[in-house]
Structure formats: C-alpha cells, structure tokens
Coordinates of C-alpha atoms in Angstrom, one line a residue:
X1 CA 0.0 0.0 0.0
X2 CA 1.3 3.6 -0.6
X3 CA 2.9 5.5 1.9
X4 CA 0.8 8.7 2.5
X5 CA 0.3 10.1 5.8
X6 CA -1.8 13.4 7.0
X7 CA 0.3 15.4 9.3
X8 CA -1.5 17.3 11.4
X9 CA 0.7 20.5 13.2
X10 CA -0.1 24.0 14.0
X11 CA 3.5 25.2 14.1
X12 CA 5.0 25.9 10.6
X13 CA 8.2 25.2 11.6
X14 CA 7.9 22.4 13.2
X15 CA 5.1 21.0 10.1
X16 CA 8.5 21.7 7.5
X17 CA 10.9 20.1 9.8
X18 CA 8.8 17.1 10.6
X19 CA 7.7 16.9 6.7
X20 CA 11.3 16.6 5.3
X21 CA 12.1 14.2 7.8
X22 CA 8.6 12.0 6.9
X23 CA 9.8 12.9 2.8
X24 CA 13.3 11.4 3.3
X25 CA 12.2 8.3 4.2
X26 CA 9.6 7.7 1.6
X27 CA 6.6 9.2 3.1
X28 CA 3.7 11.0 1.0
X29 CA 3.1 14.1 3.8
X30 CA -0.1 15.7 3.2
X31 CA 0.0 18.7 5.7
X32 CA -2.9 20.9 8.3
X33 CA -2.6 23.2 10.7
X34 CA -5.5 21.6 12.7
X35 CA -7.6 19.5 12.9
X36 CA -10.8 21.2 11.5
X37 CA -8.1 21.3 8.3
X38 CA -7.2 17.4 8.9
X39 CA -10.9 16.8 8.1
X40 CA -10.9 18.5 4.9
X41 CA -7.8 17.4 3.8
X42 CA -9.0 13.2 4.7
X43 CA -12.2 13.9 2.9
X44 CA -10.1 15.3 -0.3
X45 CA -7.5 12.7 -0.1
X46 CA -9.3 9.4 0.5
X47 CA -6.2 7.0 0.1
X48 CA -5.1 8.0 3.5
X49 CA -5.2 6.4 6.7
X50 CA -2.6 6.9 8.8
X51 CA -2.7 10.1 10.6
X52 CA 0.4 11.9 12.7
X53 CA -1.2 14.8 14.9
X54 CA -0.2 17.0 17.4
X55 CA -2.0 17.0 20.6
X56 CA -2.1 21.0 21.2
X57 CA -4.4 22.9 18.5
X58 CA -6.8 25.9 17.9
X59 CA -10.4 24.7 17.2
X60 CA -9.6 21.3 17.0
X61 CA -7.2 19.8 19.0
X62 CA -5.6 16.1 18.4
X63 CA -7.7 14.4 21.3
X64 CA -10.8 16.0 19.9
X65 CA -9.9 15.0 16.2
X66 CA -8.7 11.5 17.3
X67 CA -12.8 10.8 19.1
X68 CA -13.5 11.9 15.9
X69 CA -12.0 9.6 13.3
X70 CA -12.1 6.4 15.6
X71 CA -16.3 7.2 15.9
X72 CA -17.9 4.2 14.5
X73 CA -19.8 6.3 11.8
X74 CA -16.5 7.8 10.3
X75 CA -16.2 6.7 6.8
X76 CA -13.2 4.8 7.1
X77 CA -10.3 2.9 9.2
X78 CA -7.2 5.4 10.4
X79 CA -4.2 4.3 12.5
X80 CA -4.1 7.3 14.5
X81 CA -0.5 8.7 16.2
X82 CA -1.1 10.7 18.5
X83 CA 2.6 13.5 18.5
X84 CA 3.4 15.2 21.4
X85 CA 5.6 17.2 23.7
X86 CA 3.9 15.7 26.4
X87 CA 5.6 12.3 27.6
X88 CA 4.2 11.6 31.1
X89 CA 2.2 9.0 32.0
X90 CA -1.1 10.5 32.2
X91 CA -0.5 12.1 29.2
X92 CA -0.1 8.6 27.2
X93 CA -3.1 7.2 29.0
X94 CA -5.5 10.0 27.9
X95 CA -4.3 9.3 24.5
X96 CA -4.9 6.1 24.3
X97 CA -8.2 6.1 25.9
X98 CA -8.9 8.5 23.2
X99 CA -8.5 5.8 20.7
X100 CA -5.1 6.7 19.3
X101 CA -3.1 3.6 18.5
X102 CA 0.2 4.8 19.2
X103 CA 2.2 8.0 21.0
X104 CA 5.2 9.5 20.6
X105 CA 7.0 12.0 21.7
X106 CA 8.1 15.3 19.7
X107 CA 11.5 14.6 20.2
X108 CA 11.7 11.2 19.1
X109 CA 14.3 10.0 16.4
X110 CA 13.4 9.9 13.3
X111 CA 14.7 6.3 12.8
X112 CA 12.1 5.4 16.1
X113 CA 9.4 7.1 14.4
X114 CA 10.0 5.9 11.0
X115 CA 9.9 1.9 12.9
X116 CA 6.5 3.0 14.4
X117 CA 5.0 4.1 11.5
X118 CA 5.9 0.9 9.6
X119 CA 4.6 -0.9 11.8
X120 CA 1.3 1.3 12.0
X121 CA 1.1 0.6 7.8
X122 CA 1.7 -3.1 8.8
X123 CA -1.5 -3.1 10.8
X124 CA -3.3 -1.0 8.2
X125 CA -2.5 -3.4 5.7
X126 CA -4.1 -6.1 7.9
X127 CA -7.0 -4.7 8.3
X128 CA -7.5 -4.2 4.6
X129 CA -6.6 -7.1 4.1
X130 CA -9.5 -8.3 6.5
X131 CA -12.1 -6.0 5.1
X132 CA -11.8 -7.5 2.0
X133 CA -11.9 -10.9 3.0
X134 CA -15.0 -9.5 4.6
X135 CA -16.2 -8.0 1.9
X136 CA -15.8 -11.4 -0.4
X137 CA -17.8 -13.3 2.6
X138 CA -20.5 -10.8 2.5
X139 CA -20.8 -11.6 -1.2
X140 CA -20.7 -15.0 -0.8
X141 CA -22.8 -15.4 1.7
X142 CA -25.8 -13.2 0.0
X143 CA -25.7 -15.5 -3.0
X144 CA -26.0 -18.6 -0.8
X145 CA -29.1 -17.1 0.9
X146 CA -30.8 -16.2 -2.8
X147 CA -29.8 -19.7 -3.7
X148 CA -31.8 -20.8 -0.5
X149 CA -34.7 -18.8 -0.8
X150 CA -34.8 -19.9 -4.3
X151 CA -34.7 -23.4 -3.1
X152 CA -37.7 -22.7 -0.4
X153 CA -39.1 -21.1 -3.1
X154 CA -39.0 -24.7 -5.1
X155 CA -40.2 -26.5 -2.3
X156 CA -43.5 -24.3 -2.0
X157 CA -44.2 -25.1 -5.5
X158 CA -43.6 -28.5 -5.0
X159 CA -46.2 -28.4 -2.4
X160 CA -50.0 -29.9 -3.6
X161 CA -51.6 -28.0 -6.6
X162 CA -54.9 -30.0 -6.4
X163 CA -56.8 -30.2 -3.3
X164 CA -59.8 -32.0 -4.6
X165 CA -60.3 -35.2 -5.5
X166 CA -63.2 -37.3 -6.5
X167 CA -64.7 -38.2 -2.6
X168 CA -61.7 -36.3 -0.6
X169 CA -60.8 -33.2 -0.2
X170 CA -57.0 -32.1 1.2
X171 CA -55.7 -29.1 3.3
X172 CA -52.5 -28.7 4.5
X173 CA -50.3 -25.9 5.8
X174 CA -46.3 -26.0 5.6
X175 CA -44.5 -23.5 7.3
X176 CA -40.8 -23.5 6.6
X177 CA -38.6 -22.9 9.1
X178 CA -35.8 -20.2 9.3
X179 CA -33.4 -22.9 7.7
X180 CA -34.0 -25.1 4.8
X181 CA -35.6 -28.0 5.6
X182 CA -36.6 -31.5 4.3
X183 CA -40.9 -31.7 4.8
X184 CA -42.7 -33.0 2.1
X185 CA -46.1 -33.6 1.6
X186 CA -48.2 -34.7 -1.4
X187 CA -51.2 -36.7 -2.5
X188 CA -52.0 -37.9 -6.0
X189 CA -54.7 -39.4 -8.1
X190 CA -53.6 -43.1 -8.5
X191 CA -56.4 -44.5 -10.1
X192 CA -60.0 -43.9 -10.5
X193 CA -60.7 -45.8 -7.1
X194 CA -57.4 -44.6 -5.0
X195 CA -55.9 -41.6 -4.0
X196 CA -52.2 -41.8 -2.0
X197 CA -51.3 -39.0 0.5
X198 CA -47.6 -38.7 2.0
X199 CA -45.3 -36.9 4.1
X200 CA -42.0 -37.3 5.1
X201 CA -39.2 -35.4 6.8
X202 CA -35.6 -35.6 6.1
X203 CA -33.5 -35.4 9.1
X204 CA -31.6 -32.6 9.5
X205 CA -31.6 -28.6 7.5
X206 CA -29.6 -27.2 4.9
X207 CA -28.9 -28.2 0.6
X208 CA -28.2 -32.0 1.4
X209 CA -31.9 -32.3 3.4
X210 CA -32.9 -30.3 0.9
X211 CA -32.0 -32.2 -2.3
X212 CA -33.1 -35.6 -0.5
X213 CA -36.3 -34.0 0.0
X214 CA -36.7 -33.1 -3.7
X215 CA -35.4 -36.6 -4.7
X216 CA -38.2 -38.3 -3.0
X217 CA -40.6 -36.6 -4.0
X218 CA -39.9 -37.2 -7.5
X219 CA -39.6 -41.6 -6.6
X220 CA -43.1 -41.0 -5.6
X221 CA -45.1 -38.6 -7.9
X222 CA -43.3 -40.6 -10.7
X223 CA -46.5 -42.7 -10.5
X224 CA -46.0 -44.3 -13.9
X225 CA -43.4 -45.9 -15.9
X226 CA -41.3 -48.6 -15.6
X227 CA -39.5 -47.1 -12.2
X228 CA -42.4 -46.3 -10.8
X229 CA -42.4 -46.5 -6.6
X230 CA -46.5 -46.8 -5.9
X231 CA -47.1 -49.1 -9.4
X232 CA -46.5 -52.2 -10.7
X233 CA -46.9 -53.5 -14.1
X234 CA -48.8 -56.3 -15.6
X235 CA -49.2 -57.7 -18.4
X236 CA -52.8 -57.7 -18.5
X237 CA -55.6 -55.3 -18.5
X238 CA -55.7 -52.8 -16.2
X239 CA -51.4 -53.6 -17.0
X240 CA -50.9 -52.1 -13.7
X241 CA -51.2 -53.2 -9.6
X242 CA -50.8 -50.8 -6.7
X243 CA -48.4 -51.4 -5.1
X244 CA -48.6 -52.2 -0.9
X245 CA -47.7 -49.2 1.5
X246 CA -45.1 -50.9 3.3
X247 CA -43.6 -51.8 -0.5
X248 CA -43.4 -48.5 -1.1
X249 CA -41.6 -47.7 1.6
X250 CA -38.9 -50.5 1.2
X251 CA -38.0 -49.7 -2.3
X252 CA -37.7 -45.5 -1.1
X253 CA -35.8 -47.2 1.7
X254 CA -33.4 -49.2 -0.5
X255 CA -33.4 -46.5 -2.9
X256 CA -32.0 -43.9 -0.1
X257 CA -29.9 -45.9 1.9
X258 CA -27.0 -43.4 3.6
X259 CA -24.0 -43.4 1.7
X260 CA -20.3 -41.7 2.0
X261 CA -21.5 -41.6 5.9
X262 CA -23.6 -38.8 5.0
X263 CA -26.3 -40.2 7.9
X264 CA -29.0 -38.6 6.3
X265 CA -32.3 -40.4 6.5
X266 CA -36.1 -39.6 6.9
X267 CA -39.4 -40.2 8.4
X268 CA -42.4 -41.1 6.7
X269 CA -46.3 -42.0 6.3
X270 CA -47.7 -43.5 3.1
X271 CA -51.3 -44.1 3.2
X272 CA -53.8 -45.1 0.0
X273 CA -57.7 -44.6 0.4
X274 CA -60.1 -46.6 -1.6
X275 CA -62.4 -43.8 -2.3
X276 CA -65.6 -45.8 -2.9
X277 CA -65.6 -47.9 0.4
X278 CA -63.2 -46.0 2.7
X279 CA -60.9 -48.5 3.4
X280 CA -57.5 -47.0 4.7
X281 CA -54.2 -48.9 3.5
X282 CA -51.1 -47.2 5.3
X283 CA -47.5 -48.2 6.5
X284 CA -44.9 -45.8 8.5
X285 CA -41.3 -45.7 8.7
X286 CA -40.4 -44.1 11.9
X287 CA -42.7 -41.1 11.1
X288 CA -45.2 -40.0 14.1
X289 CA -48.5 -41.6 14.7
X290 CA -51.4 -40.3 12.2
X291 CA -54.3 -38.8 13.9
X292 CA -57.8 -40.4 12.8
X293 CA -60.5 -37.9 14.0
X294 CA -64.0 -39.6 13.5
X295 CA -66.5 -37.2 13.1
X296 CA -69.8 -38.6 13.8
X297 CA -67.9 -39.9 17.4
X298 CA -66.0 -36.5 17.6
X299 CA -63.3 -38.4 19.0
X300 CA -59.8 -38.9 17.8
X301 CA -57.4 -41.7 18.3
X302 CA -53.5 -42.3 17.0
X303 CA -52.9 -44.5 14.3
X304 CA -49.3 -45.7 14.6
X305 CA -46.6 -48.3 14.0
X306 CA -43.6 -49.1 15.4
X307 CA -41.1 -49.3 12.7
X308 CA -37.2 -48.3 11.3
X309 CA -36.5 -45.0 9.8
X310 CA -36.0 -44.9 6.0
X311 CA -32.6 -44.7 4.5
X312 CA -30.1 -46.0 7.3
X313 CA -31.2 -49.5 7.6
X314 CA -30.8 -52.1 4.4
X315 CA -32.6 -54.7 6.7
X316 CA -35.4 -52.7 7.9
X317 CA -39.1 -53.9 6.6
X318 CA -42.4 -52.4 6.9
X319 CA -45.7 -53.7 7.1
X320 CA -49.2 -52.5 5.7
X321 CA -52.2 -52.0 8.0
X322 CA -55.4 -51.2 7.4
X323 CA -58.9 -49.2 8.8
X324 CA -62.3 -48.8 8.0
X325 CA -63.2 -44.5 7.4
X326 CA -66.6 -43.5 7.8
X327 CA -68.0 -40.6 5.5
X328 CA -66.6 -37.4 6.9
X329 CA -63.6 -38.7 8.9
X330 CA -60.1 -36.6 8.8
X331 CA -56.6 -38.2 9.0
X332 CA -54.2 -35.6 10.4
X333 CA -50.1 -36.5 9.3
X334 CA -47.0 -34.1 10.7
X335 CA -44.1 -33.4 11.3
X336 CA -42.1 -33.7 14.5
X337 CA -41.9 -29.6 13.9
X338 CA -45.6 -29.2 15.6
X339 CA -44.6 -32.1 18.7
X340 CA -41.6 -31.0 19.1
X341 CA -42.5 -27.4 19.6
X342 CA -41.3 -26.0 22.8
X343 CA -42.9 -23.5 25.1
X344 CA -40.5 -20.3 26.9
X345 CA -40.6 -23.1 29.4
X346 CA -39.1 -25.7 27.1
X347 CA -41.9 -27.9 27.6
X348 CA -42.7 -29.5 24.0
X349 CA -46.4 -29.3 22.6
X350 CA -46.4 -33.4 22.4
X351 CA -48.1 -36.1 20.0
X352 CA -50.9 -36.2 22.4
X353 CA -51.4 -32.3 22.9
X354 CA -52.0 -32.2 18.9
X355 CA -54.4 -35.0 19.2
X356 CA -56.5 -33.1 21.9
X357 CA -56.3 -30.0 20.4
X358 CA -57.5 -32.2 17.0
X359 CA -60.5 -33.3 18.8
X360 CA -61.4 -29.6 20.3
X361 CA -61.5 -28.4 16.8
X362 CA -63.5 -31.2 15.2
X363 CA -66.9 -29.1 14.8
X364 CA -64.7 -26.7 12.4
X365 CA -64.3 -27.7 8.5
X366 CA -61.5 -28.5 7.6
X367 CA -59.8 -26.2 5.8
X368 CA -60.4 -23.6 9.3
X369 CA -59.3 -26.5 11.2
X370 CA -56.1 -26.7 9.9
X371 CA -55.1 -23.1 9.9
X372 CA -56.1 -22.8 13.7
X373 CA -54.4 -25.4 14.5
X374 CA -51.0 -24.2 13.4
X375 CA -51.7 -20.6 14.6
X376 CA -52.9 -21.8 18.3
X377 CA -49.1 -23.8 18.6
X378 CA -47.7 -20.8 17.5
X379 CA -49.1 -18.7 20.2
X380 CA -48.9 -21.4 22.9
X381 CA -44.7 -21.2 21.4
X382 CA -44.9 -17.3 21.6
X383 CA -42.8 -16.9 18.5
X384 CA -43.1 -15.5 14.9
X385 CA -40.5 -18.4 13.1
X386 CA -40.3 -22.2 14.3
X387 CA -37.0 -23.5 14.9
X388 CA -38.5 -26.7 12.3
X389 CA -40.4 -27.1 9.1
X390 CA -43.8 -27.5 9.9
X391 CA -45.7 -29.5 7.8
X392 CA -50.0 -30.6 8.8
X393 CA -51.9 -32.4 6.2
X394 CA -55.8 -32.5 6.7
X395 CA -57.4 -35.9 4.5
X396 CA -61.4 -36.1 4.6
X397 CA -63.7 -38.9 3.3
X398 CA -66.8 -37.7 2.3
X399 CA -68.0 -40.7 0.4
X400 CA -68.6 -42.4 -2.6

C-alpha cells in the first residue's frame, strides 16, 4: 500500500521540519494546521489512513480530532499517532483512551518514528486485508441465501396443486422454518378408485436435506413408468397393480440408503384410500402416529406403527395396516416440527397435545381447522418463526 500520511501540526516550523524528515524516508506528507483542516484534507485525499497529529491545536485539538475519526460512523479505518511534547504517564493514557493507536513524543528520532509508522502501515494493511476478505464473505454469503430462498421457493411449488379429488378433499399448511428443511407432503390421483397421501421429513436442514427431499418426491409422484415407486406393471388389463404401502416404503428405503456416511435419512407415512368404500391402506417408517378424527364420534385416536427409519437400515421392513373410514372422517399426518415445539418453558407441545387439540377443533371444517391449528401452537410457542419445518396435512372422506 502507498505511503501517504496526514500530518497534522499548528506550528509551521515544526510542520516543515517534521515533513522533510517524513519525505526522506519515503513518506507521502499531506500537511494541516488543525484538525478542523485534517478533516478537509481526509475527505479530499481518501487514500489516507494513517494520521500523525499534534495534541495541542486551535479549534480542533488532536484528542478531539482523534474521538472523531475512531467514531464508528467515520467513513473509514485510520491508525491514529497521537505526536506530542507531552511524555508523562497520564498524558499517554488519555491518549490512548482516546482511541489513538500509538504516542510518541516530539523529540523522538526519526529512525524510532520511521519503525512505528511501519509498523502502523503493517497493521493498516491487515485490516484491509481483513475487510476485503469480509467483503468477499458478504458476497458470498448473500448468493448462498438467494440460492436458499430460491430453493424454499421450489419446495412451496412442489407443495400440492390440487386439493380436490373425486370423494376427498385435502388441506395442509407447511411452514418453513428459518433454515432449509426436508418436509414434504403430497397426495396424487392413483387411479379412478385410490388416492395416496404422504409426508415425510428428512433429518436434518440445509442443501443436502434439501435435495433428498426433492429426490423423493420425485420416486413418488413418478406414479408411472417402468420405475415407478407406488405401481406395478402387468401384463394384463388394467397392465398395472398398486403397489402395498409398506412396499413403497422399502423400495424408497433401498433406494436412499446413507452413503459416504452422510447419515442422512427420513421419516415417513404413506397411506392409500379406496375412495368408494373407505378403506385405509397405510404403513410408517419411523414417522409420528397419524391422527384419525371420527367425526360422527367427535373423538380422535392415534394410528401408529412401530417401525425403522427410511434410508439407514438395508434390513429394515415395513408392514401394511389397514382401517375402516366412515363418510366425513379426517386423518391428520405431521411433522415432528408441531410435537416438538417447545414453550418459553421448554416444555414441547407433544403427540398427544395435537391429538386433543385435534379433537377440540373437530366441529370446524377442515380447511379452518387446519389453519387454527398451526396458529394456536404458535401462540402457545410465543414466537413468529419455528425453529423446524412445519408441515399438517388434513385428509377427509366424504364418500362415494
């Protein structure tokens, strides 16, 4: 970096002596009398930042000028030297309190002085240095948070289009959290008697949750083809079977098995409804319990499995369970993000706090009742962001 230094000195003589000095070893001296000239001179030469003042001036003295360029809302960084007759101890410790980074005496050496200013462009340098590095951070930084909101951005879109379906009718609110996240949620038209609904959760936040999550879900919308997860084909008319829940789920689990000891893995609930007689097919790997509301009992009660986590295991195996829906029932799938809430207290919402609160809400449709819920554990929370995705699926029957 260049050499140039502000010297600020009210006595001429002493401004020419010091500046020949300064000039013989190198130094660029930009000269003021005070420092209400020091200002002006900074703010027309704004290369410099190392600063040699005298303590004792008219209108502004070096203390006063020193506060000044140190305040946090001065435009830039000066190593400040604060030059004086005044070599006492008090003295030095006014100065530095001031902010000046170094003091020396009028009557020091050149060859001293010269060695402290060095080292004062050492430390310049070093912050620069630092500010840039800053600087490329900053940058770097603000283009991985647009990548990331782009990415949320995806996931919303990958969120349900259709709602409706012939008998069943789907609601759902998924509320990312502050991080990216893995949630996923879906339901799809299998055939003109079934319709599949999902969810799963990827352990963990960031881009690796976040591509898993998008991998997934395009094993399971892929509901055709050769590949496809939730179909098998035949070689006779309709050329096609459904496949079983728990099938599903071992082919996503062999599919995603952790590899490079990444230890990434998710939780999940795959459930098909026969929308002419209401039977439920479903299967779970490690996901939390569905909740069955049944309307015309207004009761709800936990449908759940005990079973491995998708993607770590090569030997784990699910099964497929089934039960009866009358017209108007709700199924209620999750995340862990609305059980695992916690209070100011730290005491979590629960499994069975989401069922009650299902079962006080059960004279609302459906569409209300999923909205309240998610805004009544955000109050009981008291916070604006969850620390988790938060992902509630709402599935009603209402007949053939």
């Amino acid at each position: 970096m260049s050499k140039e230094i502000l010297l600020v000195e009210d006595n001429k003589v002493m401004q020419l002596l010091m500046t020949n000095k300064l000039s013989s070893r190198g130094y660029q001296v930009v000269t003021a009398l005070n420092g209400v000239e020091a200002l002006a001179q900074l703010e027309k030469h704004p290369s410099i930042q190392l600063v040699l003042s005298d303590w004792m001036m008219p209108e502004l003295n070096g203390i006063e000028l020193c506060f000044h360029l140190k305040s946090p809302d001065y435009s830039r960084y000066i190593f400040f030297v604060l030059l004086s007759g005044r070599d006492d101890d008090d003295s030095i410790v006014e100065g530095i309190n001031a902010g000046a980074d170094d003091f020396v005496a009028k009557e020091t050496n050149i060859n001293e002085l010269d060695a402290r200013l060095k080292a004062g462009f050492r430390t310049l340098e070093l912050h620069n240095q630092l500010v840039a590095k800053n600087i490329e951070l900053d940058r770097a930084y603000a283009t991985i948070h647009q990548d990331l909101d782009s990415a949320n951005a995806l996931i919303q879109r990958m969120l349900p289009s259709q709602t409706s379906f012939p008998g069943v009718e789907l609601h759902y609110t998924h509320v990312p959290s502050a991080q990216i996240g893995g949630d996923m949620l879906g339901c799809m038209q299998l055939d003109e008697e079934h319709v599949a609904v999902y969810l799963f959760d990827v352990a963990g936040h960031g881009v690796a949750s976040a591509l898993m999550s998008f991998a997934i879900q395009q094993s399971i919308s892929a509901n055709s083809g050769t590949h496809s997860n939730v179909k098998r084909k035949k070689d006779t008319d309709p050329f096609y079977m459904l496949r079983d829940p728990s099938e599903v789920l071992s082919r996503l689990n062999q599919s995603y098995l952790s590899q490079d000891n990444n230890n990434l893995y998710f939780t999940m609930v795959y459930a098909v409804l026969n929308i002419r007689n209401g039977t439920l097919s479903y299967a779970s790997a490690g996901h939390p319990p569905m909740i069955w509301l049944q309307t015309s009992k207004q009761s709800s009660q936990f449908i759940e499995q005990d079973s491995f986590v998708a993607g770590m295991f090569d030997f784990a195996s699910y099964k497929t369970e089934q039960v009866q829906l009358n017209h108007g029932d709700r199924l209620f799938l999750y995340s862990d993000g609305i059980t695992e809430a916690e209070s100011a207290s730290k005491q979590q919402y629960s499994e069975q706090g989401l069922k009650q609160l299902v079962q006080e809400l059960a004279h609302k449709p459906a569409n209300a009742q999923t909205e309240t819920i998610v805004n009544i554990v955000k109050n009981w929370c008291g916070i604006e962001q969850f620390d988790d995705d938060i992902s509630l699926l709402t599935f009603e029957w209402k007949g053939n």
